[in-house]
Tab-separated table of C-alpha atoms in Angstrom:
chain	number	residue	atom	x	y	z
A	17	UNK	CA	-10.950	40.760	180.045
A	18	UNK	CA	-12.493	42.011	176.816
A	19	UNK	CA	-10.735	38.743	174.754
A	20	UNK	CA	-12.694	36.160	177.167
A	21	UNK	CA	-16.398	36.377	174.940
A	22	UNK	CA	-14.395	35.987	171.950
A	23	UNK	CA	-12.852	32.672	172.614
A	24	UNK	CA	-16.561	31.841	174.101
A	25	UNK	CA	-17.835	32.098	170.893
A	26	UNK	CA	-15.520	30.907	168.740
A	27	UNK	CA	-16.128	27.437	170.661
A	28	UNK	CA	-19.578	27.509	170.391
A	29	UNK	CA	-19.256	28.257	167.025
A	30	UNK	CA	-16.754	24.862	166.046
A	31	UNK	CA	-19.560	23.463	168.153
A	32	UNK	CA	-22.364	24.360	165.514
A	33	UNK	CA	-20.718	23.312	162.597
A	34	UNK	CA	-19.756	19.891	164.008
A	35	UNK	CA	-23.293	19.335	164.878
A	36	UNK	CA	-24.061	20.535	161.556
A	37	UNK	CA	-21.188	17.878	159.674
A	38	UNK	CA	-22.869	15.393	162.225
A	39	UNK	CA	-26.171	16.028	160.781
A	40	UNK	CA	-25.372	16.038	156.958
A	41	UNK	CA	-23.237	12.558	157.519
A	42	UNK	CA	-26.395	10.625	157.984
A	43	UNK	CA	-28.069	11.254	154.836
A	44	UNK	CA	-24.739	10.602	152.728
A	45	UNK	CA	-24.124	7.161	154.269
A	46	UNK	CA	-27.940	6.302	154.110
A	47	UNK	CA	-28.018	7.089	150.375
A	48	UNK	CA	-24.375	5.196	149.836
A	49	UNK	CA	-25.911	2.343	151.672
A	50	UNK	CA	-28.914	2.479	148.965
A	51	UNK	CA	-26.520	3.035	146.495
A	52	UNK	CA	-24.396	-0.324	147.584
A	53	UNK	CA	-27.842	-2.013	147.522
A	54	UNK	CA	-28.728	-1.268	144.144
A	55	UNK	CA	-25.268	-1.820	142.798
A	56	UNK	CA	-25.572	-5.355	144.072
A	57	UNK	CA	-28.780	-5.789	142.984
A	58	UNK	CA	-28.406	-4.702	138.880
A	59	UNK	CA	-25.534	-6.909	139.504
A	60	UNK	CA	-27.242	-9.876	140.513
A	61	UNK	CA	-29.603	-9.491	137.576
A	62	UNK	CA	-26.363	-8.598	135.135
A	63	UNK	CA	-25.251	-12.304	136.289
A	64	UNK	CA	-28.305	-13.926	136.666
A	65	UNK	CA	-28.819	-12.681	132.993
A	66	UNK	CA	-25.707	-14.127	131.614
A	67	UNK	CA	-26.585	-17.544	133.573
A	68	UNK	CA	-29.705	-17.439	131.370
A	69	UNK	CA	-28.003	-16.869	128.228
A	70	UNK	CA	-25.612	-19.533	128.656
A	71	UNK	CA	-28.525	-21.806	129.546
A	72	UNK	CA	-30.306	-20.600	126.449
A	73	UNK	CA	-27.242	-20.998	124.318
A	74	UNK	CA	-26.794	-24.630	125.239
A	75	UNK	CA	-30.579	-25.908	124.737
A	76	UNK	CA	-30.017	-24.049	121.044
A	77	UNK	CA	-27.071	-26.380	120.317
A	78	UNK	CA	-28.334	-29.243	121.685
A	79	UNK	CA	-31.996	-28.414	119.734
A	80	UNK	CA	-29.749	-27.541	116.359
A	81	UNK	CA	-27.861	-31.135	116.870
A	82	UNK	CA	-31.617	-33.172	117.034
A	83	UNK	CA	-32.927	-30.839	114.489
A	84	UNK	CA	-32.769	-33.117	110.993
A	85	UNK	CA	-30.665	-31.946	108.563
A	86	UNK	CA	-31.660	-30.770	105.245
A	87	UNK	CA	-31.795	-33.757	102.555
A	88	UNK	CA	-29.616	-33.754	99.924
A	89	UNK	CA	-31.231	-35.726	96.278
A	90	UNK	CA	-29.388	-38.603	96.797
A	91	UNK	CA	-30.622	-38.689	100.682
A	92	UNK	CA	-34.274	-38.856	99.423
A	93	UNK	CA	-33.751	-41.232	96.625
A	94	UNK	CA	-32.126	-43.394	99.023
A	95	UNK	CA	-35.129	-43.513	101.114
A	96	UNK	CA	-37.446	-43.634	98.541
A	97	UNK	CA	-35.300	-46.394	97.935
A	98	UNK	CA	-35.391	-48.420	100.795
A	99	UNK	CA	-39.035	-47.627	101.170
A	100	UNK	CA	-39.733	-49.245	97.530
A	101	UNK	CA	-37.431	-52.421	98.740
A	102	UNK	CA	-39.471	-52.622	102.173
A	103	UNK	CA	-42.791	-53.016	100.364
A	104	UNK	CA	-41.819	-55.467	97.938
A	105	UNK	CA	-40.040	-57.370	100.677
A	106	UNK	CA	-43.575	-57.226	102.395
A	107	UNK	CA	-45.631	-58.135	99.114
A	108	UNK	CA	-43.201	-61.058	98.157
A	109	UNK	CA	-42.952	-62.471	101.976
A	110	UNK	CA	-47.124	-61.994	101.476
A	111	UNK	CA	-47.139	-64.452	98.380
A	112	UNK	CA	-44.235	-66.732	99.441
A	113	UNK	CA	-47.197	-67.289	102.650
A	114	UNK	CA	-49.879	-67.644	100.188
A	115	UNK	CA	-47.771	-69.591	98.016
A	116	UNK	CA	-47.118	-72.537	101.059
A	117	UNK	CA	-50.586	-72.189	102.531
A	118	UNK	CA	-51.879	-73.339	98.537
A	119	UNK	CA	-49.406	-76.098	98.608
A	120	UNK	CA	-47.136	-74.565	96.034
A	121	UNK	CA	-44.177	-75.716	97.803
A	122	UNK	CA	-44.936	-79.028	99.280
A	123	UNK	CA	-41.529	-80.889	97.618
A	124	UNK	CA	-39.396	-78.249	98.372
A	125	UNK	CA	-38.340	-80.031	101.687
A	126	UNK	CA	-38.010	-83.511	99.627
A	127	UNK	CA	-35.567	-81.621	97.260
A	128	UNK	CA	-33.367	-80.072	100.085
A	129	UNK	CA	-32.781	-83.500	101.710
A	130	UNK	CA	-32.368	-85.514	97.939
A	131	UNK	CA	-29.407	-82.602	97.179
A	132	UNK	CA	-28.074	-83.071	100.925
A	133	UNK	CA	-27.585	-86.580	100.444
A	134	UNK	CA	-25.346	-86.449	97.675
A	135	UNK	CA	-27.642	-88.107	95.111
A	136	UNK	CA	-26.961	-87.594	91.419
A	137	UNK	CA	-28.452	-84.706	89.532
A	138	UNK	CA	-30.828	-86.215	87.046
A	139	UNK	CA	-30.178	-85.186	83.560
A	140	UNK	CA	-33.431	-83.996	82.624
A	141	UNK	CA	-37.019	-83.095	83.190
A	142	UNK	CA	-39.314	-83.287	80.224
A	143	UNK	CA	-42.949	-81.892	80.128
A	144	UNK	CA	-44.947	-82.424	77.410
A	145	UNK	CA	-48.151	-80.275	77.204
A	146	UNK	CA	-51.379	-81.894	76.832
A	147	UNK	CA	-55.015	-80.759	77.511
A	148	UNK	CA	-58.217	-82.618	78.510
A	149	UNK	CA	-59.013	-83.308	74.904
A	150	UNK	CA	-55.808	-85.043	74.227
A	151	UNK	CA	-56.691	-88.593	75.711
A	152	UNK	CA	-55.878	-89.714	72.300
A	153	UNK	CA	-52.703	-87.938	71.400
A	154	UNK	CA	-51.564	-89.124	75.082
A	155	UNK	CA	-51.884	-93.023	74.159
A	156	UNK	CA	-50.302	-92.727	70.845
A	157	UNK	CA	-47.423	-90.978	72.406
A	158	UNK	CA	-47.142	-93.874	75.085
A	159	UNK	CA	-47.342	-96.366	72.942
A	160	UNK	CA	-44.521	-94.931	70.290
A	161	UNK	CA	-41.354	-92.511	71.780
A	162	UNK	CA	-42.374	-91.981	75.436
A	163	UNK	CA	-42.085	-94.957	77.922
A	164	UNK	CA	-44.633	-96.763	80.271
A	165	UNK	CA	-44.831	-98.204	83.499
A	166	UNK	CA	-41.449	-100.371	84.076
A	167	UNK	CA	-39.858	-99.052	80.957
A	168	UNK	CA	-40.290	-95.220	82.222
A	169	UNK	CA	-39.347	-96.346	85.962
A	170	UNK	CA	-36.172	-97.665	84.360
A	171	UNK	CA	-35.804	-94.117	82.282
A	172	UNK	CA	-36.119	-92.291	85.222
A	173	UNK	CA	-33.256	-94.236	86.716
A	174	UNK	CA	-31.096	-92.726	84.284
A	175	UNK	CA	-32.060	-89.220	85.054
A	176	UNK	CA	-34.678	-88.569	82.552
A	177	UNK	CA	-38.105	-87.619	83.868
A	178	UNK	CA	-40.990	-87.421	81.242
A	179	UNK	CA	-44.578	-86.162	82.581
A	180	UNK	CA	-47.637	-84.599	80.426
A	181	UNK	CA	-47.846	-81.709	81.891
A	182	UNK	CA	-51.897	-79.915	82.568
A	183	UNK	CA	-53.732	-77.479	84.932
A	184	UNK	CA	-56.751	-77.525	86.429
A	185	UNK	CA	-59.942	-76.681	84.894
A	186	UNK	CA	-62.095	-73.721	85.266
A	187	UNK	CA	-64.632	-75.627	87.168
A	188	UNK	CA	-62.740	-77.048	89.898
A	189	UNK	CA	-63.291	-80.591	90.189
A	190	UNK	CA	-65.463	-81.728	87.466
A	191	UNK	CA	-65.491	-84.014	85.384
A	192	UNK	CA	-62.196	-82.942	83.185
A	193	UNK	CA	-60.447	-82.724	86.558
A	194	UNK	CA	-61.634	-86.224	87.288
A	195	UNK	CA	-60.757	-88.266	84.634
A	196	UNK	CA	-57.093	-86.751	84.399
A	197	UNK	CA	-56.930	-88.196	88.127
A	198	UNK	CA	-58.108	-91.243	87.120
A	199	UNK	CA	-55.744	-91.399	84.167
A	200	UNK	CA	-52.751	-90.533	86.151
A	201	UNK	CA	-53.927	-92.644	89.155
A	202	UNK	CA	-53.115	-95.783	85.988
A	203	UNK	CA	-50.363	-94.734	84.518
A	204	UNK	CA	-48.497	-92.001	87.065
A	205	UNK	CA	-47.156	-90.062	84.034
A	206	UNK	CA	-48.165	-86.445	84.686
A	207	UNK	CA	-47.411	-83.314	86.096
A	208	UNK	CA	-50.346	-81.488	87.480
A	209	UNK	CA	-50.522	-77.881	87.990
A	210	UNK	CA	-52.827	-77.247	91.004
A	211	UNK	CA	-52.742	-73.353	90.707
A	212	UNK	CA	-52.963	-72.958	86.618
A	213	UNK	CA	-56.348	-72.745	84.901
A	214	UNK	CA	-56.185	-74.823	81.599
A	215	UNK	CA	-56.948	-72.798	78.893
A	216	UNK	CA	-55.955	-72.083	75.612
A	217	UNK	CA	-55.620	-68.747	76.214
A	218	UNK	CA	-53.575	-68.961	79.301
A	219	UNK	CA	-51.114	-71.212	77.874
A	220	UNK	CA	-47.858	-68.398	78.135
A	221	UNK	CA	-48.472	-68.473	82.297
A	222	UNK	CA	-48.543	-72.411	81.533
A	223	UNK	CA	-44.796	-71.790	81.060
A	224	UNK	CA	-43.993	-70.148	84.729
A	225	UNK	CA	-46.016	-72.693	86.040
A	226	UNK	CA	-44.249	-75.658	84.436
A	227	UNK	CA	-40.788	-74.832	84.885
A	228	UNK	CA	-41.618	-73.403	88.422
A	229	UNK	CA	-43.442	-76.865	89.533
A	230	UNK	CA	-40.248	-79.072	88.196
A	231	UNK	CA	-37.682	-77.385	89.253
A	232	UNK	CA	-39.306	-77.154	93.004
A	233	UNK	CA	-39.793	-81.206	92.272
A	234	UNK	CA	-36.666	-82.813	90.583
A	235	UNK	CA	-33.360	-81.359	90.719
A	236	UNK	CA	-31.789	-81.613	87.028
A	237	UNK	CA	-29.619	-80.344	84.708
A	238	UNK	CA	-32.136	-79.382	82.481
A	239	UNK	CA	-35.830	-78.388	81.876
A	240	UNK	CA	-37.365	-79.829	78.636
A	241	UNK	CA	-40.891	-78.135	77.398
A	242	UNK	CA	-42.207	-79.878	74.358
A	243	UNK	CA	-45.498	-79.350	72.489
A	244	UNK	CA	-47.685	-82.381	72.681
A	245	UNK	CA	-47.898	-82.326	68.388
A	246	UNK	CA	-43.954	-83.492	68.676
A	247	UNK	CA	-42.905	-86.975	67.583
A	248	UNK	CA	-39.325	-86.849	69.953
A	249	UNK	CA	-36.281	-89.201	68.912
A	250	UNK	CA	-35.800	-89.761	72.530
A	251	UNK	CA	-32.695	-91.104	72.841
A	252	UNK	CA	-31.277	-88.355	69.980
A	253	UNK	CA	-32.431	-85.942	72.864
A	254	UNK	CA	-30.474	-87.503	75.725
A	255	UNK	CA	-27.744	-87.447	73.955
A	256	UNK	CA	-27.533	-83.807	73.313
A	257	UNK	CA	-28.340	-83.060	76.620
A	258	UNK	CA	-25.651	-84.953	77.688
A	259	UNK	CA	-23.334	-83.230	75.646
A	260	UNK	CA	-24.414	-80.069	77.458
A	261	UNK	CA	-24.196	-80.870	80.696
A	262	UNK	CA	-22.795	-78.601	82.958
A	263	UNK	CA	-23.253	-76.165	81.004
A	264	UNK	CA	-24.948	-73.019	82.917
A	265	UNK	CA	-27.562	-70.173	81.488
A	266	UNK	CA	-28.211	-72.669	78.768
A	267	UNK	CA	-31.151	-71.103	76.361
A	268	UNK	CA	-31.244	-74.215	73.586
A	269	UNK	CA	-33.437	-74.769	70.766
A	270	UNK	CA	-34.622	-73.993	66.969
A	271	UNK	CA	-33.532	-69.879	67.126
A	272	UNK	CA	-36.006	-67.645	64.725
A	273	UNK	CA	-37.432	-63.886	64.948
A	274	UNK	CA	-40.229	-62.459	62.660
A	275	UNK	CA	-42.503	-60.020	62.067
A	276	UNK	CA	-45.134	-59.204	64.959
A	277	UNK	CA	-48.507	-59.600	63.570
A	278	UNK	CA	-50.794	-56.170	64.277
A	279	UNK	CA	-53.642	-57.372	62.778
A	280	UNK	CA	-56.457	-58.553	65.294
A	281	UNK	CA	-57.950	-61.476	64.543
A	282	UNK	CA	-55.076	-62.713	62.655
A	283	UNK	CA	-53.733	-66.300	63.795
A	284	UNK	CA	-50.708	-64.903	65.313
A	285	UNK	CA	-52.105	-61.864	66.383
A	286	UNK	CA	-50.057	-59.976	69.062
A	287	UNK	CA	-52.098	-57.279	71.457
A	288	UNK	CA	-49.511	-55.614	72.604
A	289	UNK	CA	-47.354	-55.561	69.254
A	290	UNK	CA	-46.840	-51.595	69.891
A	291	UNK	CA	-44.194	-52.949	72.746
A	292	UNK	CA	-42.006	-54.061	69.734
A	293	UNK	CA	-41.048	-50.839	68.453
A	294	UNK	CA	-41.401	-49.082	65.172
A	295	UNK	CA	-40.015	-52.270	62.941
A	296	UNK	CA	-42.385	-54.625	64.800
A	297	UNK	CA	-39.812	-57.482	64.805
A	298	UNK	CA	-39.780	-59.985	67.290
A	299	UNK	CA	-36.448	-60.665	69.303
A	300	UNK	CA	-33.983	-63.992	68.816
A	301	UNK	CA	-35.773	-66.876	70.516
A	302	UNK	CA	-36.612	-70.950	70.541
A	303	UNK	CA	-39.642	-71.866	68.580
A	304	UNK	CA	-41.963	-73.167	70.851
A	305	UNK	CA	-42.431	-76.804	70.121
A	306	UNK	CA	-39.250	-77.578	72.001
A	307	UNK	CA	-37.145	-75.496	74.328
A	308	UNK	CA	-34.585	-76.136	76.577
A	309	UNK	CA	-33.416	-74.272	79.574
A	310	UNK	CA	-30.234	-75.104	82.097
A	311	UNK	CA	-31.318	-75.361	85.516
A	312	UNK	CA	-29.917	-71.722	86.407
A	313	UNK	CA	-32.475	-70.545	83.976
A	314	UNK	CA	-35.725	-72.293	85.100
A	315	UNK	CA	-34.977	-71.430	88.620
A	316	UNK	CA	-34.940	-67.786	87.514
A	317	UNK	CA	-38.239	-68.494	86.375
A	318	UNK	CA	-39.487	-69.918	89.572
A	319	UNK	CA	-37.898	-67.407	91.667
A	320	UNK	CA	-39.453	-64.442	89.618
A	321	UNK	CA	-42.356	-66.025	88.076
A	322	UNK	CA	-44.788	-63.086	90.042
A	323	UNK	CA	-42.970	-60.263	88.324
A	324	UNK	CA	-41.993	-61.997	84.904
A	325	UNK	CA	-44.326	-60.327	81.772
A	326	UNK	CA	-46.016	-62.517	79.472
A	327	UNK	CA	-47.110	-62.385	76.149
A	328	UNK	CA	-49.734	-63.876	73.684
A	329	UNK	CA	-47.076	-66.808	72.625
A	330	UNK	CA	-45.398	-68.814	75.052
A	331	UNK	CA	-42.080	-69.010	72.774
A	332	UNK	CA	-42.230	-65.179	72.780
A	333	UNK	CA	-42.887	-64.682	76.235
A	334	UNK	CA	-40.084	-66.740	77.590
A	335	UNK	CA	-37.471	-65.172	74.582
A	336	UNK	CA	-38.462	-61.876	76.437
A	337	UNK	CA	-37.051	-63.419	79.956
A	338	UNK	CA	-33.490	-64.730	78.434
A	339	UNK	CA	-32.906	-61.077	77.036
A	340	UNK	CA	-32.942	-59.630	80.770
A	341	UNK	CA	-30.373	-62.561	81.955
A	342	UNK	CA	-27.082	-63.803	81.095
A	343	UNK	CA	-28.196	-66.553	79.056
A	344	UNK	CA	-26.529	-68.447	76.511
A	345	UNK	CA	-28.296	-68.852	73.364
A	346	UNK	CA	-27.357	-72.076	71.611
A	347	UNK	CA	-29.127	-72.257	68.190
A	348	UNK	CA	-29.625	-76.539	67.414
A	349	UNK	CA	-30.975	-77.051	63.768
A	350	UNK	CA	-31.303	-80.558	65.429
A	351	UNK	CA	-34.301	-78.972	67.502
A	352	UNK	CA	-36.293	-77.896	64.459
A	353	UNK	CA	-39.260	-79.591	64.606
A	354	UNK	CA	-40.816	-78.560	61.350
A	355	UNK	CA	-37.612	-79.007	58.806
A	356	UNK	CA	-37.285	-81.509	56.656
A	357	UNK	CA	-33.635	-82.472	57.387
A	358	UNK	CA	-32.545	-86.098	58.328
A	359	UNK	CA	-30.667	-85.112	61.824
A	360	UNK	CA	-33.078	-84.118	64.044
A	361	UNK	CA	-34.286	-85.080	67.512
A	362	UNK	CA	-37.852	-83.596	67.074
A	363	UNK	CA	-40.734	-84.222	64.044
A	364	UNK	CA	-44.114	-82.806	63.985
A	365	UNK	CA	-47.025	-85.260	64.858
């Protein structure tokens, strides 16, 4: 009877401390439910992180891959390069316009169609300067070595073209500018250079101009410039050109150098003699009073004529061209106007 209370109590107690374990339980899963939470959630941003990253990594590439790379020399010399060669294509395309817009070309078309054809190169094209004061020195020329009218028809049949060869003058249109029309409206014997002014002092651009106008006008073998104080032995002339022909980079005629005159006012005064170097020698080249150049040659001339230097002398001036090309130089005592030998095609007037 005295045991009963004890087992009364000892109930009640397991009672109490399974309310108790009840009670405690609540709190631990609450805070492992908050723990579970935050676990997820510094995962999510742990992942969401490393998306970001990867995202970041690949607009890096892709902005290192687009990003230019560093230029080596040879990178910017190259496009220094092509950025030289784009503005002289510009500034020639620029004059070729200006060039057909003045008329510069208006045979070229003629020429094309004569080569298509099959026609047979003519032998040669010989200019002979003259000026407006040479009305004289014109009719004594046409009525001793140069045919006229039927007679220079029938020359031109067999290849050989012969035209005095003048600019314009100064005063475009006057009276100088007239009376060469009318003269060549009688006896159709020159070659007129629309775009050169006639002046003595522009006489080595005379030279582009000349060899530029006949070669866009008559297709030949060869391109003759002669002085207009030159008695020619015509025929002696034909002949050695025909003994050239086919002969490319042809540079023919009476072959001399000399000393560059520094003295100004001198007769053969050259202004920019300090170009010559220290021993002021001129370079190999034809005397000017005849020269002959193959048809390779002249069209170099025409092709570059904007770029090509000139000098005070016109012999000088083109010797300075041949030295930049592969041109032949043929040395022809024959062509030496001013010797006194017996075998010559050429005499002073």
């Amino acid at each position: 009877m005295e045991s009963l209370p004890t087992t009364v109590s000892s109930k009640s107690d397991r009672r109490g401390r399974s309310s108790k374990s009840q009670n405690t339980s609540k709190p631990s899963l609450i805070m492992a439910f908050f723990s579970c939470l935050a676990w997820l959630y510094v995962a999510g941003r742990l992942w969401q992180d490393a998306q970001h990253r990867v995202a970041l990594n690949t607009v890096l590439k892709k902005n290192l891959e687009l990003r230019p790379k560093a230029l080596t020399v040879d990178d910017k010399l190259m496009v220094l390069g092509c950025k030289d060669l784009e503005r002289r294509i510009v500034e020639t395309e620029m004059e070729l316009a200006q060039a057909k817009s003045q008329g510069y070309l208006k045979n070229q078309k003629s020429l094309s169609s004569s080569s298509s054809s099959g026609k047979k190169k003519m032998l040669a094209v010989i200019g002979v300067y003259t000026g407006f004061g040479s009305h004289l020195k014109r009719n004594k020329f046409r009525g001793s070595w140069m045919p006229r009218d039927d007679a220079l028809k029938k020359l031109e049949e067999r290849g050989v073209i012969i035209r005095f060869v003048i600019g314009r003058s100064a005063n475009r249109g006057d009276s100088l500018d007239r009376k060469i029309d009318q003269e060549n409206l009688a006896t159709k014997d020159f070659l007129i250079l629309e775009n050169h002014e006639e002046a003595q002092e522009e006489l080595p651009k005379k030279v582009k101009f000349f060899y530029s106008a006949a070669v866009q006008n008559w297709d030949a073998e060869f391109y003759v410039k002669v002085d207009d104080n030159v008695d020619l032995d015509l025929e002696g002339l034909i002949g050695l050109l025909e003994s050239r022909r086919g002969q490319d980079g042809a540079y023919i005629g009476c072959m001399k150098s000399g000393d560059v005159v520094t003295q100004e006012g001198s007769q053969w005064y050259e202004p920019e003699w300090w170009k010559f170097g220290d021993d002021k020698s001129y370079f190999r080249h034809a005397t000017g009073s005849l020269v002959i150049l193959s048809k390779n040659l002249a069209q170099y001339i025409n092709i570059n004529s904007g770029l090509l230097k000139t000098y005070a002398f016109d012999d000088t001036t083109i010797g300075s061209w041949m030295i930049g090309v592969q041109a032949t130089y043929i040395d022809d005592n024959r062509l030496c106007c001013s010797s006194t030998r017996q075998e010559k095609v050429c005499s002073m007037a």
